[in-house]
PDB file of C-alpha atoms in Angstrom:
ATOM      1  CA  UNK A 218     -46.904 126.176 168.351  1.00 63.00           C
ATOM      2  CA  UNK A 219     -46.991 122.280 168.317  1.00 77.00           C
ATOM      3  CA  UNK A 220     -44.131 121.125 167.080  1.00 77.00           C
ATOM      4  CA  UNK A 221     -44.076 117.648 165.061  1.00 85.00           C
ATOM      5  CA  UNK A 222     -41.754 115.097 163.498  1.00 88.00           C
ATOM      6  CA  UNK A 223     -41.893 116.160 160.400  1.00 86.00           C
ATOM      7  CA  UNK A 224     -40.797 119.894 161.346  1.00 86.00           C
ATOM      8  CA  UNK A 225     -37.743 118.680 163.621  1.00 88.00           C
ATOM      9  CA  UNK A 226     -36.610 116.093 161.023  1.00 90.00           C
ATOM     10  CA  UNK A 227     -36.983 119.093 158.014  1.00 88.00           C
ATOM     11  CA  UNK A 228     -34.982 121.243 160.787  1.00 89.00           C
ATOM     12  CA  UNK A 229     -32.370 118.696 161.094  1.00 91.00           C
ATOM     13  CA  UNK A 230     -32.090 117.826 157.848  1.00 89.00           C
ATOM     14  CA  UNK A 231     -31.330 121.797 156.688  1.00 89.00           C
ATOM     15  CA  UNK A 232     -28.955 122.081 159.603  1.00 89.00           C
ATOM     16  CA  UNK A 233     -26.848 118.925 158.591  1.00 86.00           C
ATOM     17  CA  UNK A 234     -26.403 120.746 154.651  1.00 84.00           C
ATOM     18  CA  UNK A 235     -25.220 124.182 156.222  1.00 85.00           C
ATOM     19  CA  UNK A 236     -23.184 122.027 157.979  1.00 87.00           C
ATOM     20  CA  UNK A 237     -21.855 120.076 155.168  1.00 85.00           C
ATOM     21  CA  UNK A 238     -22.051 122.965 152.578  1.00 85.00           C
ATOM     22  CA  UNK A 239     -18.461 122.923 152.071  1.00 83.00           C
ATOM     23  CA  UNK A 240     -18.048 119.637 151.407  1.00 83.00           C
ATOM     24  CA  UNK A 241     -21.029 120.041 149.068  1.00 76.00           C
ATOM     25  CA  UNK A 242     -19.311 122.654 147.041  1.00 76.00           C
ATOM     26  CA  UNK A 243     -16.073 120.358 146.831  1.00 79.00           C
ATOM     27  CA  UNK A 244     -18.166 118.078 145.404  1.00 75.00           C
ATOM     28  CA  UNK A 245     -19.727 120.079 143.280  1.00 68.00           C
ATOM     29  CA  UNK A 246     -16.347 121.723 142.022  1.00 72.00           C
ATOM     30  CA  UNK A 247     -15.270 118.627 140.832  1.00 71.00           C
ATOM     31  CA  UNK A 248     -18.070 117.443 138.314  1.00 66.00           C
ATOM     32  CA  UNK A 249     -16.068 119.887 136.106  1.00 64.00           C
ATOM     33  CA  UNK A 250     -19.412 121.928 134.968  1.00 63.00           C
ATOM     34  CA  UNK A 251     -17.703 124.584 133.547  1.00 61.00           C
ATOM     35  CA  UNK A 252     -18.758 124.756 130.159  1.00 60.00           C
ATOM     36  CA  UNK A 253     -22.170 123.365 130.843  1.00 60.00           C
ATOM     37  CA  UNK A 254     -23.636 126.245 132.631  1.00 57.00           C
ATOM     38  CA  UNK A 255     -22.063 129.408 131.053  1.00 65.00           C
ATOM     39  CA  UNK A 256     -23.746 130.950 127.895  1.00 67.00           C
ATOM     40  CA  UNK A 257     -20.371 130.920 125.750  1.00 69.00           C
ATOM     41  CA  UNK A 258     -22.285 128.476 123.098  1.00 69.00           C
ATOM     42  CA  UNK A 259     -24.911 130.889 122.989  1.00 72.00           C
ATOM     43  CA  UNK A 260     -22.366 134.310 122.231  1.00 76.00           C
ATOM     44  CA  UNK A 261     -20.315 132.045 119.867  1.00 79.00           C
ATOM     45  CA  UNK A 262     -23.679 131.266 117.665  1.00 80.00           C
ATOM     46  CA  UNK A 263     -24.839 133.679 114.659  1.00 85.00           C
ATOM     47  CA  UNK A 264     -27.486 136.571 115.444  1.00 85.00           C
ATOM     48  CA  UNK A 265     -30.219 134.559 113.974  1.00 84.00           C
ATOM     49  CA  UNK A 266     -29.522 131.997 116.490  1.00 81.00           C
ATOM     50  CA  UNK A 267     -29.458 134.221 119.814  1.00 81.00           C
ATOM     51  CA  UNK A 268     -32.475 136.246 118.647  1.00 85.00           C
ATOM     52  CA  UNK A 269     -33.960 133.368 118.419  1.00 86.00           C
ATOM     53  CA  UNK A 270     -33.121 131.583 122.012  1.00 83.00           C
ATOM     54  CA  UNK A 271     -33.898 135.516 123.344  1.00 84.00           C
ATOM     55  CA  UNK A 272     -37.972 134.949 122.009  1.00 88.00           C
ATOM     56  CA  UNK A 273     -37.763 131.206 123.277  1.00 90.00           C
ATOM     57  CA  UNK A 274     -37.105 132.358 126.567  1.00 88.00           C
ATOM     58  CA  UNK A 275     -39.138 135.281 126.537  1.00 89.00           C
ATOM     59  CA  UNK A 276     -42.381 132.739 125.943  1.00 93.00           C
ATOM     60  CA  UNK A 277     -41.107 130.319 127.972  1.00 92.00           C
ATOM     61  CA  UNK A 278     -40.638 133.035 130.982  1.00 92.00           C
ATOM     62  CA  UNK A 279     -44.378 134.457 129.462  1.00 92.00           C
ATOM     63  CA  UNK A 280     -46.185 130.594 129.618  1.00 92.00           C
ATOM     64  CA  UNK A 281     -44.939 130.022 133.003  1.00 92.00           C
ATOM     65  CA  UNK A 282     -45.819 133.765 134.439  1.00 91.00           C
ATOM     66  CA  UNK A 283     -49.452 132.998 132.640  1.00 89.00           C
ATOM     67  CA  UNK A 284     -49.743 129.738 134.349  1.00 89.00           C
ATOM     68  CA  UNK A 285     -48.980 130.694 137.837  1.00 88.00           C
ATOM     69  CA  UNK A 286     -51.463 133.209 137.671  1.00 88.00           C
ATOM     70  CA  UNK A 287     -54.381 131.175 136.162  1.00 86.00           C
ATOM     71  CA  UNK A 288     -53.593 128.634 138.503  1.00 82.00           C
ATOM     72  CA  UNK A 289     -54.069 130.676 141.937  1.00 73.00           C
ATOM     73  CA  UNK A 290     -57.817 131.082 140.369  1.00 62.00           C
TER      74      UNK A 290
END
């Protein structure tokens, strides 16, 4: 196994963020992203509106299944 720059410096690299994950979460933490990333807005909407974000995601999920596969052709 040869080993080059580019796999010691990807090595290093992922070593220094375990390192530093704590500090990353801190960080993180304090962007305050609570109500960004939670689906509240999407149980507080009418059943119109969720059945229709379900078959949005369902096609989106379908598209990019549809495309991986074609693309390994």
């Amino acid at each position: 196994m040869r080993l080059s720059l580019r796999k010691i410096l990807m090595f290093l690299l992922v070593l220094v963020i375990v390192s530093r994950t704590g500090k990353i979460l801190q960080f993180l933490e304090g962007l305050q992203f609570n109500g960004i990333l939670t689906l509240e807005p999407l149980r507080r909407s009418p059943e119109e509106g969720r059945f229709l974000v379900t078959v949005l995601l369902c096609a989106l999920v379908f598209v990019t299944v549809f495309f991986l596969i074609n693309r390994r052709k």
